[in-house]
mmCIF file of C-alpha atoms in Angstrom:
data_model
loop_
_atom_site.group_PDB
_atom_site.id
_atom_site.type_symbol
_atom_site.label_atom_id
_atom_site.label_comp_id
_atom_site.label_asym_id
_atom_site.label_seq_id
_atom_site.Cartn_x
_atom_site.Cartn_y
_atom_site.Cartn_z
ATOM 1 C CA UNK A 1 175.579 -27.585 220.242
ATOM 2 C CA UNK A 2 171.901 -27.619 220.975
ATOM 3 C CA UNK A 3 169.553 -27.884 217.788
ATOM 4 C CA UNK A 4 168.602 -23.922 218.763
ATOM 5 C CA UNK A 5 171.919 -22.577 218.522
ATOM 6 C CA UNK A 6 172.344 -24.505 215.124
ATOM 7 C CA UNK A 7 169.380 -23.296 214.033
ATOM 8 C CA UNK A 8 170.396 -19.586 215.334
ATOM 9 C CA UNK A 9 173.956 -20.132 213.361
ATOM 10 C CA UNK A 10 172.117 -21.389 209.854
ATOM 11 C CA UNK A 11 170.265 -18.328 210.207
ATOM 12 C CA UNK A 12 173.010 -16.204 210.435
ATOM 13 C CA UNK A 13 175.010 -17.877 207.840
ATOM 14 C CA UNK A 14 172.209 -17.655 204.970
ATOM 15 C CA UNK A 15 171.412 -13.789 206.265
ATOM 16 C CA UNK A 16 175.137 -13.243 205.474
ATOM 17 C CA UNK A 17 174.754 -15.089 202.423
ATOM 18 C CA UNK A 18 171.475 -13.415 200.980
ATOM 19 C CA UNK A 19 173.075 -9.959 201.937
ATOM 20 C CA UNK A 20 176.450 -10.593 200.387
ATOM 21 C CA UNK A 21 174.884 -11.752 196.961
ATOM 22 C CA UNK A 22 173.408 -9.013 196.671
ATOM 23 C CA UNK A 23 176.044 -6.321 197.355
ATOM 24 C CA UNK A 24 177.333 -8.251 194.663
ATOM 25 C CA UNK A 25 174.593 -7.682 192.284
ATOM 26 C CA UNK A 26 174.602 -4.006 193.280
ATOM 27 C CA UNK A 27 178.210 -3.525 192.228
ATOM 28 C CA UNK A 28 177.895 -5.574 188.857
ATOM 29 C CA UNK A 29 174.716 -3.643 187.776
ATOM 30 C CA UNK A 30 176.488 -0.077 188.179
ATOM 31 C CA UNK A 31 178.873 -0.822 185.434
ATOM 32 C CA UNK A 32 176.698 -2.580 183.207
ATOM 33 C CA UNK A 33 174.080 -0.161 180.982
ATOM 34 C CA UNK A 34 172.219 0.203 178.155
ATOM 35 C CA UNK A 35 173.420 2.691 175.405
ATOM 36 C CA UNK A 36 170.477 5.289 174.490
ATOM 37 C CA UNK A 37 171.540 7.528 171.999
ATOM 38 C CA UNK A 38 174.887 8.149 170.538
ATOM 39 C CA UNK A 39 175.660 12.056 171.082
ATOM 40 C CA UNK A 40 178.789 12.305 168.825
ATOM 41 C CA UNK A 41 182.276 9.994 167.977
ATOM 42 C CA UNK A 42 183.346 9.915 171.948
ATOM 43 C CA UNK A 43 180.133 10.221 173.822
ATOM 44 C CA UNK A 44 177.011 8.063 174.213
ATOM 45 C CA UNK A 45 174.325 8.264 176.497
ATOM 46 C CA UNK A 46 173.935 4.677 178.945
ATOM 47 C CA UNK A 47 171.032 3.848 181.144
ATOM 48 C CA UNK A 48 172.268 2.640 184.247
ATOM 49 C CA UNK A 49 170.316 0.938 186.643
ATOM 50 C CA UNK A 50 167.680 3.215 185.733
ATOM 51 C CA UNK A 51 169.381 6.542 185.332
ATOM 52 C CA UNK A 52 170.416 8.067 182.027
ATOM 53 C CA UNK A 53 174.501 8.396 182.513
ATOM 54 C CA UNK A 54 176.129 10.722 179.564
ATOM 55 C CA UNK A 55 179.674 9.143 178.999
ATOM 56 C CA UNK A 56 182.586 10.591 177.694
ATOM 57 C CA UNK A 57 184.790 7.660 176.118
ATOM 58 C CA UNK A 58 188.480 7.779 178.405
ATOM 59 C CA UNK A 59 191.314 8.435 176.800
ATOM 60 C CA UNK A 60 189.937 8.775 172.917
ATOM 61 C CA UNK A 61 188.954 12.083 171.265
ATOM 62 C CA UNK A 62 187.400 12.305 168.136
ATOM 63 C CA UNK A 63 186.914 15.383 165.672
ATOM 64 C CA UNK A 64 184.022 17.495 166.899
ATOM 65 C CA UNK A 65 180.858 17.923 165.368
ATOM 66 C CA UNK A 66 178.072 19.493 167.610
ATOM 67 C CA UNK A 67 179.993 22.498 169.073
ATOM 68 C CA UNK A 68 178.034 26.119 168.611
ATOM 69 C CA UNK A 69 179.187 28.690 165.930
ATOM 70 C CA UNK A 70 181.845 26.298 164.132
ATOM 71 C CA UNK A 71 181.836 24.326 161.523
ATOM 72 C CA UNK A 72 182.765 20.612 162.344
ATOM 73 C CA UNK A 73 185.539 18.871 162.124
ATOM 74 C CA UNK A 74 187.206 16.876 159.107
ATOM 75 C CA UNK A 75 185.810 13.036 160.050
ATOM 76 C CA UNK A 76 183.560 14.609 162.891
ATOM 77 C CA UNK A 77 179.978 13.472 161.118
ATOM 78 C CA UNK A 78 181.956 9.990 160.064
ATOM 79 C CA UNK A 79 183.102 9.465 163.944
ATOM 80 C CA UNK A 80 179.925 9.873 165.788
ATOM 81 C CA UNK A 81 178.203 7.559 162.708
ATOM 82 C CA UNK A 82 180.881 5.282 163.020
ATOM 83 C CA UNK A 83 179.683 4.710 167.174
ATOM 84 C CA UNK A 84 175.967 4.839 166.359
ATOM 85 C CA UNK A 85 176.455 1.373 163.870
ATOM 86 C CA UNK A 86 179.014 0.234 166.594
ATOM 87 C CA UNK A 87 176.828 1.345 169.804
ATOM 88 C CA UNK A 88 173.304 0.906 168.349
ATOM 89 C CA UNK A 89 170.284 1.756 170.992
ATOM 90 C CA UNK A 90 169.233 -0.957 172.954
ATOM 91 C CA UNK A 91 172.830 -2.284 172.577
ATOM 92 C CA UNK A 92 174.644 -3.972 176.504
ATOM 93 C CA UNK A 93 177.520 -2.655 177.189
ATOM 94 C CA UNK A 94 179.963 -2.739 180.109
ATOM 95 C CA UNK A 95 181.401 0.621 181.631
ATOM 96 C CA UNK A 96 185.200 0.352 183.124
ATOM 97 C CA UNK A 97 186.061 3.590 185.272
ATOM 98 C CA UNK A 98 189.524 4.530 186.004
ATOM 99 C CA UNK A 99 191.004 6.812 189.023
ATOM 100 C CA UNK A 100 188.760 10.086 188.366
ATOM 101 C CA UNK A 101 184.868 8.971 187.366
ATOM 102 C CA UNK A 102 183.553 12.451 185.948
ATOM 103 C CA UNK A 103 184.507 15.139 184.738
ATOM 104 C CA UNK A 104 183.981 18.856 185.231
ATOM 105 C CA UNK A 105 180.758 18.947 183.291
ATOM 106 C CA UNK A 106 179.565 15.914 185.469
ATOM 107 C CA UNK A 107 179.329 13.456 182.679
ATOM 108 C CA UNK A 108 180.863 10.231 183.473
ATOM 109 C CA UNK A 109 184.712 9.083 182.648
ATOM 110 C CA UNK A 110 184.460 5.663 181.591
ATOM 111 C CA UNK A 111 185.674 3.183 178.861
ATOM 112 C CA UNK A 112 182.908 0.843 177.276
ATOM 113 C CA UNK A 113 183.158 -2.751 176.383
ATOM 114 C CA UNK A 114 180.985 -4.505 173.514
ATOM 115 C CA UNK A 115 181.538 -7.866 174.676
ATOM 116 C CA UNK A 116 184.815 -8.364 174.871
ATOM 117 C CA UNK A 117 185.418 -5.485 172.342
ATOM 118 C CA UNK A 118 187.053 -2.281 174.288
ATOM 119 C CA UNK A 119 185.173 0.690 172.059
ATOM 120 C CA UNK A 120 187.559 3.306 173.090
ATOM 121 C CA UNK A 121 190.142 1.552 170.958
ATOM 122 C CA UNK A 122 187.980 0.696 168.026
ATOM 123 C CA UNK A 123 187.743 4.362 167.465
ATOM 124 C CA UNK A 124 191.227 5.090 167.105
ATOM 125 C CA UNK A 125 191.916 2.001 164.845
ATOM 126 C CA UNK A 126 189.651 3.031 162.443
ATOM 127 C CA UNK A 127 191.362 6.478 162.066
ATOM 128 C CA UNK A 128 187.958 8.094 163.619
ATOM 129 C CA UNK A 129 190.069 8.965 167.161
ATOM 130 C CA UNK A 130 193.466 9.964 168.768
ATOM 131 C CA UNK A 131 194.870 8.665 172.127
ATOM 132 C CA UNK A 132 194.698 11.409 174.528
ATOM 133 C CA UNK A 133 195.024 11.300 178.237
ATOM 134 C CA UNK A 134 193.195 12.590 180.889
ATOM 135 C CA UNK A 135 194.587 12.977 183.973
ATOM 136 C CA UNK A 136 195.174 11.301 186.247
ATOM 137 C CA UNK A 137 193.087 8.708 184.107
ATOM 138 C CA UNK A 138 196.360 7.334 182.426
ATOM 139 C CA UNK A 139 194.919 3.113 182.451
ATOM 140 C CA UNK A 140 193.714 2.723 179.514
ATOM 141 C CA UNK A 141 196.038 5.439 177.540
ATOM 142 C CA UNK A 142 198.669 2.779 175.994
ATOM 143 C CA UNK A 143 195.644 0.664 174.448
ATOM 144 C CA UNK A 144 194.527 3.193 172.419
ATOM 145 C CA UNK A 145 197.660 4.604 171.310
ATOM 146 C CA UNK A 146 198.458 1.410 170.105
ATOM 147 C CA UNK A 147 194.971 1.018 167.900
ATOM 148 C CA UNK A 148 195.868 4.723 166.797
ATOM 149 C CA UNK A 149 199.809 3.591 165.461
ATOM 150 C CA UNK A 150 197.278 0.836 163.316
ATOM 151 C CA UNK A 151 195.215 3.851 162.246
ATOM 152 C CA UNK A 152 198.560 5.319 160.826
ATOM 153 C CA UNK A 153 200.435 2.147 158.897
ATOM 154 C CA UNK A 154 197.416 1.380 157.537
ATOM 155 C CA UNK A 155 196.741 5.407 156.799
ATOM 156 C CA UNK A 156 192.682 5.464 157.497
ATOM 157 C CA UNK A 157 190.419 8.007 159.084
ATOM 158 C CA UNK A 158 192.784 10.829 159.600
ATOM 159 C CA UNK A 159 195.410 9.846 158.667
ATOM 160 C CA UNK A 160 194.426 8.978 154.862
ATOM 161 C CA UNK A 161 196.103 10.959 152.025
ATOM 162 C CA UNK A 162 192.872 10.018 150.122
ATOM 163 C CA UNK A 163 190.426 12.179 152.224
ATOM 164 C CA UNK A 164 190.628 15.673 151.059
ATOM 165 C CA UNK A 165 189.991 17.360 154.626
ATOM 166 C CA UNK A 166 192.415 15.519 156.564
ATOM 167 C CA UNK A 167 195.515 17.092 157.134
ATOM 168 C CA UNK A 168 198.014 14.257 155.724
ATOM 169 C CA UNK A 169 196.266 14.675 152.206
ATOM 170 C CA UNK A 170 196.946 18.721 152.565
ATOM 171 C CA UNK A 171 200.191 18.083 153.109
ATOM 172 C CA UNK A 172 200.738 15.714 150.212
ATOM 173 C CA UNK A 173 198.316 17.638 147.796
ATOM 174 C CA UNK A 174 200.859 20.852 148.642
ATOM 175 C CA UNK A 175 204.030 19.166 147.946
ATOM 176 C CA UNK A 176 202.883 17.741 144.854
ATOM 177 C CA UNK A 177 202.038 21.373 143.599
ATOM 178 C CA UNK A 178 205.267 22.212 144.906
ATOM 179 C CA UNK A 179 207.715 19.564 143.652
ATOM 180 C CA UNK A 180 206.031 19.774 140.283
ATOM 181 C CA UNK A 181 207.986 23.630 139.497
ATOM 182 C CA UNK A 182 210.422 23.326 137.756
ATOM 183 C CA UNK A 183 213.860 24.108 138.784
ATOM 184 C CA UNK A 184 215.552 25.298 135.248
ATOM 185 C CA UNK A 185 214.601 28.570 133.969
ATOM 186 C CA UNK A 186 212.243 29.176 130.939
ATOM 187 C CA UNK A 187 213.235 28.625 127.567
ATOM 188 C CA UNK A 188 210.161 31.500 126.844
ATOM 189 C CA UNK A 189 209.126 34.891 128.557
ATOM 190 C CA UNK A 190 205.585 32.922 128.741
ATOM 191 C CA UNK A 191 207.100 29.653 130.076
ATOM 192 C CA UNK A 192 209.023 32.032 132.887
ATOM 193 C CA UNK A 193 205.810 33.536 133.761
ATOM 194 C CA UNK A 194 204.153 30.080 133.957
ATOM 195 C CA UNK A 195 206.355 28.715 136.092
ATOM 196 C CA UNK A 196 206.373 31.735 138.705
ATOM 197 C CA UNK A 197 202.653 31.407 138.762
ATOM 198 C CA UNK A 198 202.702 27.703 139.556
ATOM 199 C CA UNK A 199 204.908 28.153 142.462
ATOM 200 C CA UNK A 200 202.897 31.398 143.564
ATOM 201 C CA UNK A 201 199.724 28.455 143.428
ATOM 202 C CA UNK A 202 201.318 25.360 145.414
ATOM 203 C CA UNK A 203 203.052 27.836 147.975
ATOM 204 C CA UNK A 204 199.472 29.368 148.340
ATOM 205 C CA UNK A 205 197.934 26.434 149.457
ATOM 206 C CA UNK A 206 200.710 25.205 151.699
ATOM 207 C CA UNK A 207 200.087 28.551 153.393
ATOM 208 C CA UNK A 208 197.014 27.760 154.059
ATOM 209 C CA UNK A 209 197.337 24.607 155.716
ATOM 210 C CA UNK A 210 200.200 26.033 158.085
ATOM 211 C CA UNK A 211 197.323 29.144 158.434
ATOM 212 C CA UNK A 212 194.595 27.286 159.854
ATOM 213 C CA UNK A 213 193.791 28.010 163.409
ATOM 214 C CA UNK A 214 193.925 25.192 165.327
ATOM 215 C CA UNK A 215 192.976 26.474 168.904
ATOM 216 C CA UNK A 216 189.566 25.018 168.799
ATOM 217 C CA UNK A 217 189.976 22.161 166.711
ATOM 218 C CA UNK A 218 191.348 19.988 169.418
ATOM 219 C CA UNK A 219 192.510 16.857 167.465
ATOM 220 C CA UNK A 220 193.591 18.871 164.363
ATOM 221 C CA UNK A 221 196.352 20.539 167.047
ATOM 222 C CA UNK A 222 197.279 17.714 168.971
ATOM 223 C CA UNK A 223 198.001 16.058 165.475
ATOM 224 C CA UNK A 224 199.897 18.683 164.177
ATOM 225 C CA UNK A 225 202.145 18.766 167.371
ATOM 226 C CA UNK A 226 202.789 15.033 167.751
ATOM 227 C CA UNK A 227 202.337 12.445 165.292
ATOM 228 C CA UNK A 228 202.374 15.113 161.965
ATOM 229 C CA UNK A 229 205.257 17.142 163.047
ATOM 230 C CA UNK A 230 208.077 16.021 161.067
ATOM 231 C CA UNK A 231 205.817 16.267 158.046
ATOM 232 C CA UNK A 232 204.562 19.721 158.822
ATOM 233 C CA UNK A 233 208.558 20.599 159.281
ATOM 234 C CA UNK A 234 209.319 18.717 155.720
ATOM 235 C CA UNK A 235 206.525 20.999 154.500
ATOM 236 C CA UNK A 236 208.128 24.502 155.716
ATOM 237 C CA UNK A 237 211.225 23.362 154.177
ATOM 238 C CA UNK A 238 209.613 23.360 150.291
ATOM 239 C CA UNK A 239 207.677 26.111 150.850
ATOM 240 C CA UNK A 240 211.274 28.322 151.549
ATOM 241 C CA UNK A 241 212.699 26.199 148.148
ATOM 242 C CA UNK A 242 209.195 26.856 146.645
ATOM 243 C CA UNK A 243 209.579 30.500 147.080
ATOM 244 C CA UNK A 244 212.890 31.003 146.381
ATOM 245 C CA UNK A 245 212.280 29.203 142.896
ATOM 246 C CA UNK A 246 209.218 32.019 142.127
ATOM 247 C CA UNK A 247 211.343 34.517 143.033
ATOM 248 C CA UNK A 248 213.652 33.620 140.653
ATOM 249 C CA UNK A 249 210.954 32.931 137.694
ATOM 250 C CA UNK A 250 209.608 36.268 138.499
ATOM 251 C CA UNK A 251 213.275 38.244 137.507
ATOM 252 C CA UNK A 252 213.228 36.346 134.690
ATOM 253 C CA UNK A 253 210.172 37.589 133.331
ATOM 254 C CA UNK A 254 210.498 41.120 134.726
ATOM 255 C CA UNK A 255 214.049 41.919 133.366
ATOM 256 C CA UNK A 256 214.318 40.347 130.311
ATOM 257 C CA UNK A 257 217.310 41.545 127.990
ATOM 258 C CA UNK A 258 216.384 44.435 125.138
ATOM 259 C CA UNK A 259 217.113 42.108 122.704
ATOM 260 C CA UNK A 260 214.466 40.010 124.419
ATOM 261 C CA UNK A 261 211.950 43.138 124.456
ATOM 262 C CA UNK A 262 212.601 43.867 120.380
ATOM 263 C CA UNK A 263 211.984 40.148 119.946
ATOM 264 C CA UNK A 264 208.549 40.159 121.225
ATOM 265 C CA UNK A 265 207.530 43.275 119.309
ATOM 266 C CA UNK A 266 208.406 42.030 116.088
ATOM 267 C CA UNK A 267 207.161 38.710 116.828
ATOM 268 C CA UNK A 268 203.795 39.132 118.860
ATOM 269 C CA UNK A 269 201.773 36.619 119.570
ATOM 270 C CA UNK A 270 202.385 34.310 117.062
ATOM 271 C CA UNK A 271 205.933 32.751 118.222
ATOM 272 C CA UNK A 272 207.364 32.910 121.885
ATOM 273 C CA UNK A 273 210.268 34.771 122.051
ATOM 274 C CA UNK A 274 213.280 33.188 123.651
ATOM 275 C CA UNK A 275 215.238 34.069 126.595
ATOM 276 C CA UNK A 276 218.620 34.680 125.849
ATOM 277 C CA UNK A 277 219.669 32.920 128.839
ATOM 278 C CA UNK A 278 218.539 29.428 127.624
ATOM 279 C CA UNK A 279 218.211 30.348 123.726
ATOM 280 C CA UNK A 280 219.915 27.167 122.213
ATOM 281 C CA UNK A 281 219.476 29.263 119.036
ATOM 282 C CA UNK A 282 221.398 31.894 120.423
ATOM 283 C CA UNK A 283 225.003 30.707 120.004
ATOM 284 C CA UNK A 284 228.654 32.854 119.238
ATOM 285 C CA UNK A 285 228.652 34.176 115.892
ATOM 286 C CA UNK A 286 232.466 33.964 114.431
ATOM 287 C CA UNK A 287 234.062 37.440 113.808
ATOM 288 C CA UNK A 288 234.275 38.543 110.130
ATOM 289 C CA UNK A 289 237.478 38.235 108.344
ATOM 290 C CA UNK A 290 238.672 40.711 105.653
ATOM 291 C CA UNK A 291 241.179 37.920 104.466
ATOM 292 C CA UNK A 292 238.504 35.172 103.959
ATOM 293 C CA UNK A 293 235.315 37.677 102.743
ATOM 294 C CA UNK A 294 235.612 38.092 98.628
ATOM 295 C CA UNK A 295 236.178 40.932 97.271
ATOM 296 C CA UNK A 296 233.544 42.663 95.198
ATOM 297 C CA UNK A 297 234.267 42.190 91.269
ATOM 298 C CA UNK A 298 234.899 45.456 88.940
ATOM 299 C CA UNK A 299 231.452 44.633 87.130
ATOM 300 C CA UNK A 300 229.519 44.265 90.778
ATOM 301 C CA UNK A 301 231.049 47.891 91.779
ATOM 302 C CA UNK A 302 229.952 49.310 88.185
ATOM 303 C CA UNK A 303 226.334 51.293 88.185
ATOM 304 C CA UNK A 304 224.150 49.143 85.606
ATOM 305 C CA UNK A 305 223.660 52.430 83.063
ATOM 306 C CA UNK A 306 226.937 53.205 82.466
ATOM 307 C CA UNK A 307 228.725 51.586 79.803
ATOM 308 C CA UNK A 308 231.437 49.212 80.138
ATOM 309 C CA UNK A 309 235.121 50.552 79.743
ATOM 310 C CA UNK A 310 237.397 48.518 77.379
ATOM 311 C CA UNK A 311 240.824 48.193 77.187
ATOM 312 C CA UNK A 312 242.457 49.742 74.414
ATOM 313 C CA UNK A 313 245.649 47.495 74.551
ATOM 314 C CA UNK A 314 243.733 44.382 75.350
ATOM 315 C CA UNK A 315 244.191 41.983 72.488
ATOM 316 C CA UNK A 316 241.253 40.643 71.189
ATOM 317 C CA UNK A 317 239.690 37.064 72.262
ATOM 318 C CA UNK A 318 239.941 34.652 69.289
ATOM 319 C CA UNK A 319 237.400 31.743 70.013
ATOM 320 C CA UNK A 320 239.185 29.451 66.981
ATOM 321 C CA UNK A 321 242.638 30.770 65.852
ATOM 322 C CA UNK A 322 242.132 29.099 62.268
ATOM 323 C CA UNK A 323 239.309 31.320 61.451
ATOM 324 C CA UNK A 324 240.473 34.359 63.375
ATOM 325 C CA UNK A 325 244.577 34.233 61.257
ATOM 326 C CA UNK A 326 244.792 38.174 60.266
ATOM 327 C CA UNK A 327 245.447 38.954 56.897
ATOM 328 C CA UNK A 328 249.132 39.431 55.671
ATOM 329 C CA UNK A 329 248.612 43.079 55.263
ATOM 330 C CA UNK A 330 247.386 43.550 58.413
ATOM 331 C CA UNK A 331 250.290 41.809 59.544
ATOM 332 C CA UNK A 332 252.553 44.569 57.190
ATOM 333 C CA UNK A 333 250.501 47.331 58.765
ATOM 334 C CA UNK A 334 251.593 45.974 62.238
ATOM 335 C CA UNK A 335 255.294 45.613 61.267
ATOM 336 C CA UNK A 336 255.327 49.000 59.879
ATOM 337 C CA UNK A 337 252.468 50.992 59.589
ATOM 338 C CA UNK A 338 253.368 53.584 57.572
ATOM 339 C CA UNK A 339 254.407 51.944 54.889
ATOM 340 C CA UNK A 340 251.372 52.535 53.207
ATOM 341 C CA UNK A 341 251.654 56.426 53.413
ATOM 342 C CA UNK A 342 254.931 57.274 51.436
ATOM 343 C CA UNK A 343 254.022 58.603 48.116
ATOM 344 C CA UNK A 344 256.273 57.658 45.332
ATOM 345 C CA UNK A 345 258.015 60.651 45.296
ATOM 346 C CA UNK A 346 258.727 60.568 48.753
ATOM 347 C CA UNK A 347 256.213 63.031 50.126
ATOM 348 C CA UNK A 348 253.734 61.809 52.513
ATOM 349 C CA UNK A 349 250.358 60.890 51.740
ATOM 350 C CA UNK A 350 247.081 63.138 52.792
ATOM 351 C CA UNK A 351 245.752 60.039 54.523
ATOM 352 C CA UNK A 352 248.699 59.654 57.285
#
């Protein structure tokens, strides 16, 4: 080979060279960016060689917070902070596409890397996300369902029963209100009427939560259909026993016996009355007995003005018979009484 055609063949070789290196550089800086703002928990704003690129975070959603005429979602505010302290401006990041690159809304489909941290997947682990997929952009789907099962042992974000807006802790708050009615009946017309009206209360606010339209709420309904079913089926089941138990309060209080009813008038406000029903008080009185009851004495029967009859042939009551010996001719008078009226002449005296 003649030094010209080598020199024609280095030529080529480093023109190949210098043109593949930097097809190469054109490729790597398309998925590498710098994040701008944050716009809310699953979408950030990246500068991409040169262009602003709004991303939407694959296969993550987070509650929403920025949507016109509704109030945001429980952990929406928390979310997007959450990505502004993870994704700080000025921050490099590294964009992964999958089979579909935007969306209808143009913004960019796209999972971002922090180093070797996948973002996407933070999210969900810290209870701030669910796995969702978008079809046909399925690659990255089993990643963060797996950082959202963490979320859910370890119960944060939503899926704490400490955070008063998530739905777990509505759940738990309304079947404390309703496992804490009692099951026996009241002892009391007022303890009856308690009792109906705290089952009326924790049925109330179980109503509520099973109430709340979730049609534009997108994670709220995606977590009530998947991972919260069973508990939202566990939570239909006490409200029926829940209701059934007021029901049953209620009767008691509204159709109390009349002995009940004279109980309270005569009573009032001072004492409860009891229901008859569990009245320990209330127990089988024995039926009366002529044969054991005593019989009323003579003096009992006898009006306290009249005077007391006596007993012409009752002998009289001697206390100490030495003292009380009758006389001899009393004892003559006994044996024969009229021996004292015979006059000596045999007529009988004036005094018989």
């Amino acid at each position: 080979m003649t030094k010209k055609a080598i020199g024609v063949s280095l030529l080529v070789a480093g023109a190949m060279a210098v043109g593949a290196t930097a097809f190469t550089s054109s490729s790597a800086s398309e998925h590498r960016g710098t994040v701008i703002p944050v716009i809310d928990g699953d979408t950030v704003d990246i500068m991409v060689s040169g262009a602003k690129t709004r991303s939407q975070l694959l296969n993550v959603a987070t509650p929403q917070t920025k949507q016109p005429q509704r109030s945001a979602e429980c952990l929406g505010p928390e979310a997007a902070e959450f990505l502004e302290r993870t994704l700080p401006a000025g921050q490099k990041v590294t964009l992964e596409h999958d089979a579909q690159r935007t969306d209808h809304e143009g913004q960019t489909l796209a999972v971002v890397y922090k180093a070797d941290q996948l973002i996407n997947s933070e999210i969900a682990a810290q209870g701030f996300g669910i796995a969702i997929k978008f079809d046909p952009n399925t690659k990255f789907h089993e990643q963060v369902s797996q950082a959202q099962r963490e979320a859910e042992s370890a119960e944060r974000g939503l899926f704490s029963t400490k955070i008063a807006c998530t739905i777990p802790a509505q759940i738990n708050d309304a079947m404390k209100a309703m496992h804490s009615v009692p099951v026996e009946l009241g002892q009391t017309v007022e303890q009856a009427d308690a009792r109906a009206q705290q089952a009326a209360a924790g049925r109330a606010a179980a109503d509520a939560l099973q109430a709340q339209d979730r049609k534009e709420q997108l994670v709220s309904a995606a977590l009530a259909e998947d991972s919260l079913a069973p508990a939202l089926e566990d939570l239909a089941e006490t409200i029926e026993q829940t209701a059934d138990l007021e029901i049953q309060h209620e009767q008691q209080v509204a159709t109390p016996s009349k002995k009940v009813n004279a109980g309270r008038k005569a009573a009032g406000k001072q004492s409860p009355t009891q229901l008859p029903e569990e009245s320990k008080a209330e127990e089988p009185r024995p039926k009366k007995s002529h044969t054991n009851s005593p019989r009323k004495s003579k003096k009992q029967s006898q009006p306290e003005n009249q005077p007391k009859r006596v007993n012409p042939n009752r002998k009289p009551v001697n206390d100490n018979p030495l003292e009380q010996k009758p006389s001899r001719e009393h004892l003559g008078s006994r044996v024969n009484p009229r021996a004292n009226c015979e006059a000596p002449n045999g007529q009988s005296s004036k005094n018989c």
